[in-house]
Coordinates of N, CA, C and O in Angstrom, one line a residue:
X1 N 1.7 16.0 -9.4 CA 2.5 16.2 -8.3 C 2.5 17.7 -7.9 O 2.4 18.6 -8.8
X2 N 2.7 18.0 -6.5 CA 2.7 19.0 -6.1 C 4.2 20.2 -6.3 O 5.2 19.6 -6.3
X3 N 4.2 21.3 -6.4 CA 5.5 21.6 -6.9 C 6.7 21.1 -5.8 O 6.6 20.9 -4.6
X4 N 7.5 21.0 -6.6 CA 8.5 20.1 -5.7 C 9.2 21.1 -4.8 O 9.4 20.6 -3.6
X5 N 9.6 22.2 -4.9 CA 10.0 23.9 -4.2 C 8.9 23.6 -3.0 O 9.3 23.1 -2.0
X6 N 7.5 24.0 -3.2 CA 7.3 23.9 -2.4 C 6.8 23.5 -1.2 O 6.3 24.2 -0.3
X7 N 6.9 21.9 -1.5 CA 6.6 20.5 -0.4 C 7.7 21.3 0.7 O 8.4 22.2 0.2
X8 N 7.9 20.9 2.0 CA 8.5 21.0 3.4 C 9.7 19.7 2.7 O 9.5 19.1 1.6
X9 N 10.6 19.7 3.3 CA 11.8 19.0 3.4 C 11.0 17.1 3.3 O 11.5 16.2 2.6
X10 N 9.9 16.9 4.1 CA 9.7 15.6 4.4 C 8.4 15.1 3.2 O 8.0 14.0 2.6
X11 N 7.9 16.5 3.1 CA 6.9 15.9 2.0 C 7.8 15.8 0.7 O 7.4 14.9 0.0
X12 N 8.9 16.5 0.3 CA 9.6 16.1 -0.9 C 10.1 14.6 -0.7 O 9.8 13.9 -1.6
X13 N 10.7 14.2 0.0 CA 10.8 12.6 0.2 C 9.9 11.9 0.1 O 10.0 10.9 -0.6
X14 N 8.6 12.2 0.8 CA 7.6 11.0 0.3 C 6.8 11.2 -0.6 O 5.7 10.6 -0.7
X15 N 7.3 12.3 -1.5 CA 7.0 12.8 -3.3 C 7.7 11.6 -3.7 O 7.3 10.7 -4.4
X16 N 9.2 11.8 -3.2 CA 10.0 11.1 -4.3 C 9.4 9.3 -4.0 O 9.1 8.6 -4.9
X17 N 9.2 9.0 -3.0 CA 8.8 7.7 -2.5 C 7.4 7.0 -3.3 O 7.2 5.9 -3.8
X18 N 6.7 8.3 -3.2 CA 5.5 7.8 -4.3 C 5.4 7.6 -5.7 O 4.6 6.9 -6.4
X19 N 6.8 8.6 -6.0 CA 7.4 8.3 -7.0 C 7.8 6.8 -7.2 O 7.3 6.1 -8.0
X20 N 8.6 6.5 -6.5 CA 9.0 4.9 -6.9 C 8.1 4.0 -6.8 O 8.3 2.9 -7.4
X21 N 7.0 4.2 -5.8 CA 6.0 3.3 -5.5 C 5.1 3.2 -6.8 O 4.4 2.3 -7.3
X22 N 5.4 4.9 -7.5 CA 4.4 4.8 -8.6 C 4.6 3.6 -10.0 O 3.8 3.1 -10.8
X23 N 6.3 3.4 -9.8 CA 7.1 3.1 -10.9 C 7.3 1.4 -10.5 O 7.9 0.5 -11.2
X24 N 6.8 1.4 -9.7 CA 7.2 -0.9 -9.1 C 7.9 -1.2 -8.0 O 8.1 -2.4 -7.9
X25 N 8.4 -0.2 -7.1 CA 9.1 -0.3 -6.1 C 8.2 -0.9 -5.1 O 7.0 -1.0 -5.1
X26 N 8.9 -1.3 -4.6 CA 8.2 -2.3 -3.1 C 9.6 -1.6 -2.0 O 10.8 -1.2 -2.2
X27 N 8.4 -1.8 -0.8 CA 9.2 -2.3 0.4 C 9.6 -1.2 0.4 O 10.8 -1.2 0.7
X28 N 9.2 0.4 0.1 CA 9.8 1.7 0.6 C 9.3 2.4 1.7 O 8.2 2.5 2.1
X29 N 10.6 2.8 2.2 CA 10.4 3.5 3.4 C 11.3 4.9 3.2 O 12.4 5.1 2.8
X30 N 10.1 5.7 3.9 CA 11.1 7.5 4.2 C 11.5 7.6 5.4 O 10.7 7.8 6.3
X31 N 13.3 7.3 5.4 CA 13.7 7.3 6.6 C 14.0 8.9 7.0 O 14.1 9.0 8.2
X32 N 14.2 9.9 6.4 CA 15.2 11.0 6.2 C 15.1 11.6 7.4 O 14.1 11.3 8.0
X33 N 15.7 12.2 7.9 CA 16.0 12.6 9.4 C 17.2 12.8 10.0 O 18.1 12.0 9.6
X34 N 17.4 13.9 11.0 CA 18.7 14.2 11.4 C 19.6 13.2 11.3 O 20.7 13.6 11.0
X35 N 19.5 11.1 11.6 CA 20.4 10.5 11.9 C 19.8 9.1 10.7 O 19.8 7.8 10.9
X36 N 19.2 10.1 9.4 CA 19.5 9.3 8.5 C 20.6 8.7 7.9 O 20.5 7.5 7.5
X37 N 21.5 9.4 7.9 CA 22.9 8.7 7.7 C 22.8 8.7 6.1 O 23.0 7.8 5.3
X38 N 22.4 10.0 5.7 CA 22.2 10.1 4.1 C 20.7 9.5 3.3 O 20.1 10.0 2.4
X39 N 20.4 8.6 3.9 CA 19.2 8.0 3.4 C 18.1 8.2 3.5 O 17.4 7.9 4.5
X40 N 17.7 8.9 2.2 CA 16.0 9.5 2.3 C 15.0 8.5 2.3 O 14.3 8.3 3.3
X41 N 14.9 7.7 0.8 CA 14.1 6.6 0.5 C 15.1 5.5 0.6 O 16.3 5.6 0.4
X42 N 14.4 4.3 1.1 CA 14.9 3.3 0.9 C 13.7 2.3 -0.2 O 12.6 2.8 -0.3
X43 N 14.1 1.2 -0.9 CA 13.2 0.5 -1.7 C 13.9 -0.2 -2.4 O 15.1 -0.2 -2.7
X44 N 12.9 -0.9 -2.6 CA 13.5 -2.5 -4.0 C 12.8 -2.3 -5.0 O 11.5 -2.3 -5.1
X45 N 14.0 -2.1 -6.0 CA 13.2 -1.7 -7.8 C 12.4 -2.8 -8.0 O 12.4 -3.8 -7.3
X46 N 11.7 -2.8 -9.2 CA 11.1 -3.8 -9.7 C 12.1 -5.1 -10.1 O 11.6 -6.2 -10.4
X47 N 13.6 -4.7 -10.2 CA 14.2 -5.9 -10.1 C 14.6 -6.6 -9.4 O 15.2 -7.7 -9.7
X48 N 14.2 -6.2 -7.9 CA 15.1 -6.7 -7.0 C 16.0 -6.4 -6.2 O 16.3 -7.0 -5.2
X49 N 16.6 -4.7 -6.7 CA 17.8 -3.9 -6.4 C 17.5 -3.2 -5.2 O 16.4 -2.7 -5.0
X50 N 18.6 -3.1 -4.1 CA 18.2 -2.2 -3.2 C 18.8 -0.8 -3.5 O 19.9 -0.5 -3.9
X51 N 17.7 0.0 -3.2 CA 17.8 1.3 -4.2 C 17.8 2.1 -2.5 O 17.1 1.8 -1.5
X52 N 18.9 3.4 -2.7 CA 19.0 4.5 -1.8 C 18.6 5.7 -2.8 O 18.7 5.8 -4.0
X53 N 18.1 6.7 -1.7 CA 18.2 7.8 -2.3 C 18.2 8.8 -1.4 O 17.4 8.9 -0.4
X54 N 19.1 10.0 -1.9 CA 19.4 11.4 -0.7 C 18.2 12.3 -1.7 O 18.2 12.3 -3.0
X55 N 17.5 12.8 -0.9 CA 16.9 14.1 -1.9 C 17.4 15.6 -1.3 O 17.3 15.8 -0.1
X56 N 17.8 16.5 -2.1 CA 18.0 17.8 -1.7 C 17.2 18.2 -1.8 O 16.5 17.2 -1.9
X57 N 16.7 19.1 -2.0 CA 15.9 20.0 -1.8 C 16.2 21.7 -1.8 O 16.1 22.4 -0.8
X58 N 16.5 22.1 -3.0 CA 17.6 23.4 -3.1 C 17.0 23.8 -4.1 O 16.5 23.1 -5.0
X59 N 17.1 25.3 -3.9 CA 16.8 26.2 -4.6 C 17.6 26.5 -6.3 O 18.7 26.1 -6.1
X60 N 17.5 26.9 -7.6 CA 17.9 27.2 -8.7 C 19.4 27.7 -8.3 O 20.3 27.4 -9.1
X61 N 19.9 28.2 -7.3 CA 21.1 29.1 -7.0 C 22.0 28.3 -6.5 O 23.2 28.1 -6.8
X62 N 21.3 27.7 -5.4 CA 21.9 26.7 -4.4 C 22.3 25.1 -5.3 O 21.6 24.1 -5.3
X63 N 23.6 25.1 -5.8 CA 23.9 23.7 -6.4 C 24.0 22.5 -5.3 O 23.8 22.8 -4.1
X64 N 24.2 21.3 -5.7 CA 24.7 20.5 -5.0 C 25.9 20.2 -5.5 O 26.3 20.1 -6.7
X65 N 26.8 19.9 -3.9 CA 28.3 20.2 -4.3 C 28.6 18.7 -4.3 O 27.9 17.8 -4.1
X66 N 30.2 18.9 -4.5 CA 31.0 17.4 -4.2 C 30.9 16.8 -2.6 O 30.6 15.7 -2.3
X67 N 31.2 18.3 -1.4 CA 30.5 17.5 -0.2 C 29.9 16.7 -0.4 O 30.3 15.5 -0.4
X68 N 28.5 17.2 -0.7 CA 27.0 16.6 -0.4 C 27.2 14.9 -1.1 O 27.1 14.0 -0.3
X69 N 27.6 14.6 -2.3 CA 27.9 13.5 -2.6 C 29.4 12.9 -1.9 O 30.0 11.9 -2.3
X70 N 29.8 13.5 -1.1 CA 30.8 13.0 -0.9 C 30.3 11.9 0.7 O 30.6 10.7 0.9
X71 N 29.6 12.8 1.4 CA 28.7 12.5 2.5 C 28.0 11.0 2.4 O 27.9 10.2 3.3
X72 N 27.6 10.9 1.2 CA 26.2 10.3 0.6 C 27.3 8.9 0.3 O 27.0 7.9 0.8
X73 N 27.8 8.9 0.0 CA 28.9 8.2 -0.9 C 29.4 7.4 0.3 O 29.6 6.2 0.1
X74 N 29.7 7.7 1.3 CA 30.5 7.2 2.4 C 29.6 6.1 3.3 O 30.0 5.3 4.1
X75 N 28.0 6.5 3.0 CA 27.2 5.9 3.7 C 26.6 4.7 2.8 O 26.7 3.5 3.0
X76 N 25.8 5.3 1.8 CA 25.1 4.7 0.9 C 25.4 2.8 0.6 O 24.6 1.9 0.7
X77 N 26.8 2.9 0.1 CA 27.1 1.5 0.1 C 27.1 0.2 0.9 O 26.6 -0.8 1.0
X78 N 28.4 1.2 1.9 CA 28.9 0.7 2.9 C 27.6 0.7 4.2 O 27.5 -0.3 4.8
X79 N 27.2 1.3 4.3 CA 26.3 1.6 5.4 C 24.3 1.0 5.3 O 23.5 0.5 6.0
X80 N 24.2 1.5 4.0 CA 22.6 1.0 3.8 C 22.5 0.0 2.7 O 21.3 -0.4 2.5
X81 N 23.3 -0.5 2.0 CA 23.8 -1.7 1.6 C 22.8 -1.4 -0.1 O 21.8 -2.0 -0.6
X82 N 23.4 -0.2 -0.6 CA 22.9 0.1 -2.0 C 23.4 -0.5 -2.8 O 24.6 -0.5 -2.8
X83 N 22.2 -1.3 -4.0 CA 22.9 -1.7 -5.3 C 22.6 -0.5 -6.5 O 23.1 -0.6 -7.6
X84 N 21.8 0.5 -6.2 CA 21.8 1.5 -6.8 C 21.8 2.5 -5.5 O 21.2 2.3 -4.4
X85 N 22.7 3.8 -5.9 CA 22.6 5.2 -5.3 C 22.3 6.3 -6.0 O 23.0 6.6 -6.9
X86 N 21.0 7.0 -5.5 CA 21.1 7.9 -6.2 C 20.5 9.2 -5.4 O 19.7 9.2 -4.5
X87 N 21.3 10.5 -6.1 CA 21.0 11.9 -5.3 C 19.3 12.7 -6.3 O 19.5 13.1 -7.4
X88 N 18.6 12.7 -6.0 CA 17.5 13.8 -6.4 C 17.5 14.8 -6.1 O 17.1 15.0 -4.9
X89 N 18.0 16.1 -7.1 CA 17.5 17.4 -6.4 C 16.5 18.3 -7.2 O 16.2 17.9 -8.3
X90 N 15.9 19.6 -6.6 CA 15.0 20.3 -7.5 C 16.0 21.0 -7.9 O 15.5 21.6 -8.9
X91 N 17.2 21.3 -7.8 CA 18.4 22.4 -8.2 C 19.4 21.5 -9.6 O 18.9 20.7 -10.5
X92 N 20.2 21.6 -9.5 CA 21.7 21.4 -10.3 C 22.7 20.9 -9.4 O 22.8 21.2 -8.2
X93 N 23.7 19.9 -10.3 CA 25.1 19.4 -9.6 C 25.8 20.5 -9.9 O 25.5 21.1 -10.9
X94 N 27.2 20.9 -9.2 CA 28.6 21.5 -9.5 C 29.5 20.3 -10.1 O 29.5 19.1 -9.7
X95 N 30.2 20.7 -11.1 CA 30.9 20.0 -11.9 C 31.8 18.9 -11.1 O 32.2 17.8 -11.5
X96 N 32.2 19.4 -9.8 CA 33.1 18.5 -8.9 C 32.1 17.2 -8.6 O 32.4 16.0 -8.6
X97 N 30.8 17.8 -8.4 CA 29.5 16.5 -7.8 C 29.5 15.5 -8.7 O 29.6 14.4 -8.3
X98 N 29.5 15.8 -10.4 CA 29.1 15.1 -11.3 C 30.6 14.1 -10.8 O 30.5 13.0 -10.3
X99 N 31.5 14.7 -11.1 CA 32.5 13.7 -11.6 C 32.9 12.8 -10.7 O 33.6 11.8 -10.9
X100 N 32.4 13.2 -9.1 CA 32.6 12.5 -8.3 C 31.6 11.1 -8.2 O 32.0 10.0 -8.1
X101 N 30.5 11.6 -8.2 CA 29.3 11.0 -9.2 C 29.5 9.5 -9.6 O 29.2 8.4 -9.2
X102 N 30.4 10.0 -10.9 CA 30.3 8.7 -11.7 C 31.8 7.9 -11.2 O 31.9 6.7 -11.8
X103 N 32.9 8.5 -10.2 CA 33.7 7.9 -10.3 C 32.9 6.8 -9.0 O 33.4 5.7 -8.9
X104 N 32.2 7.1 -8.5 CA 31.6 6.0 -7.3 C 30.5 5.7 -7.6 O 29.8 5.5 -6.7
X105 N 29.9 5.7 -9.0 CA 28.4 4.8 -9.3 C 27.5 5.3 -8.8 O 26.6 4.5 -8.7
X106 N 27.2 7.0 -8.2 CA 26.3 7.8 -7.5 C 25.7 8.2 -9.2 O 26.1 8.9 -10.2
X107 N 24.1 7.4 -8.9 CA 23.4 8.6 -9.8 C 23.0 9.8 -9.6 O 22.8 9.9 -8.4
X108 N 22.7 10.8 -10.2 CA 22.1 12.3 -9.9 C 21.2 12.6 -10.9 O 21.4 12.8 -12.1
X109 N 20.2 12.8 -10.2 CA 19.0 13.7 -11.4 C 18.6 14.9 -10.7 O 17.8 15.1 -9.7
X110 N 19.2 15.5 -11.4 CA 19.3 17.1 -11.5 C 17.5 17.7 -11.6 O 16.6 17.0 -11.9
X111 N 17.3 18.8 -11.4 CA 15.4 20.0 -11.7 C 14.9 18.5 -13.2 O 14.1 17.6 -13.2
X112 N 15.9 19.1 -14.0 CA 15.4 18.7 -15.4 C 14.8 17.5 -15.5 O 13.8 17.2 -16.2
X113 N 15.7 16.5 -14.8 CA 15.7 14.9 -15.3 C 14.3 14.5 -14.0 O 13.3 13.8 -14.3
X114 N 14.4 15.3 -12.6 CA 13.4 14.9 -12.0 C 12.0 15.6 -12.7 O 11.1 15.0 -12.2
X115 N 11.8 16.2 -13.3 CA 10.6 16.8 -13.7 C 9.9 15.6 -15.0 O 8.8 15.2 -15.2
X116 N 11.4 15.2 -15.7 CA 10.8 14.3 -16.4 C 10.4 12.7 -16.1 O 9.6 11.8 -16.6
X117 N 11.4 12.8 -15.1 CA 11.0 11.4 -14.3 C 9.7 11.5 -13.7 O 9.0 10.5 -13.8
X118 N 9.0 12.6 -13.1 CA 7.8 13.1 -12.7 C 6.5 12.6 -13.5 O 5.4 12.1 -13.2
X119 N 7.3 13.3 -15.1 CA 6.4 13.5 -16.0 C 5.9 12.2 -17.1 O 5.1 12.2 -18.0
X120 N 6.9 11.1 -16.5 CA 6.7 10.1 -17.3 C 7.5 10.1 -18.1 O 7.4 9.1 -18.9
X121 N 8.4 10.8 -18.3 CA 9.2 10.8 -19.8 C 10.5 10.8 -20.1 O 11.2 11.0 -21.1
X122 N 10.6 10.3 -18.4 CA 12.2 10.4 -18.4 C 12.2 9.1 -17.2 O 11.4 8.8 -16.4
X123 N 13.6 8.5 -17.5 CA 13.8 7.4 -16.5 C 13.9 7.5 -15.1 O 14.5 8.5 -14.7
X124 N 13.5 6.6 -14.3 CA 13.4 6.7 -12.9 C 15.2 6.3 -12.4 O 15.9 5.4 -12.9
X125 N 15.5 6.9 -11.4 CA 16.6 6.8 -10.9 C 17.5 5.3 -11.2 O 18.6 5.4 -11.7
X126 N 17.1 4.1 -10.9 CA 17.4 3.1 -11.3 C 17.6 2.0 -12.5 O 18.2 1.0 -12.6
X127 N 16.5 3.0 -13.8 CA 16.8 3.0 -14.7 C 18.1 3.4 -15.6 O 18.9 4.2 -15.1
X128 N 18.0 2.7 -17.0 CA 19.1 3.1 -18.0 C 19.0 4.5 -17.9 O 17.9 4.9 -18.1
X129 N 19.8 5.2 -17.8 CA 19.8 7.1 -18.3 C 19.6 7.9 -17.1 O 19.7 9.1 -17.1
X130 N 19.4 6.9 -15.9 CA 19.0 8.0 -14.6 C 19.8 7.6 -13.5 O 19.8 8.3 -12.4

């Protein structure tokens, strides 16, 4: 994969898309765009699940806040009809994102977890741990 910094905003989405396609996903689409309504990838896991995902795209400095999942959160379920949610960024959550996170079943993989998810060695978003 190409470094994730520095794909353009649309090629990091259909990084992450190839990503799932790589992993058994079907039926994905990169919707992301001004009137995405939060939704980068859409796809069905190898189970069956309808899987969302927002990708950020942010720098080491630049966290992702409770907003950003707060945004994400309001759409994802209710609106693109997710049985998994999850946020991918190249950066870090702020402690408010996490906890908001898990009180609404939003997964987040943080630089670290996507590098390993990348690298094979870490679970993919809709997996156990991701």
């Amino acid at each position: 994969m190409a470094d994730d910094a520095e794909l353009g905003p649309g090629g990091f989405e259909r990084a992450m898309a190839l990503l799932c396609e790589r992993d058994g996903c079907r039926e994905i689409r990169v919707v992301g765009g001004a009137n995405d309504l939060g939704a980068d990838v859409l796809a069905v896991t190898p189970e069956g699940l309808r899987l969302v995902i927002q990708c950020k795209q942010y720098g080491e400095d630049h966290k992702v806040g409770s907003q950003d999942l707060q945004r994400f959160g309001g759409t994802c379920f209710a609106i693109h009809g997710a049985d998994i949610a999850a946020v991918v960024t190249t950066s870090t959550f702020t402690e408010p994102a996490v906890e908001y996170a898990e009180q609404s079943g939003i997964r987040c993989l943080d630089h670290d977890m996507l590098c390993a998810w990348e690298a094979g060695t870490g679970p993919a978003p809709w997996q156990a741990g991701g």
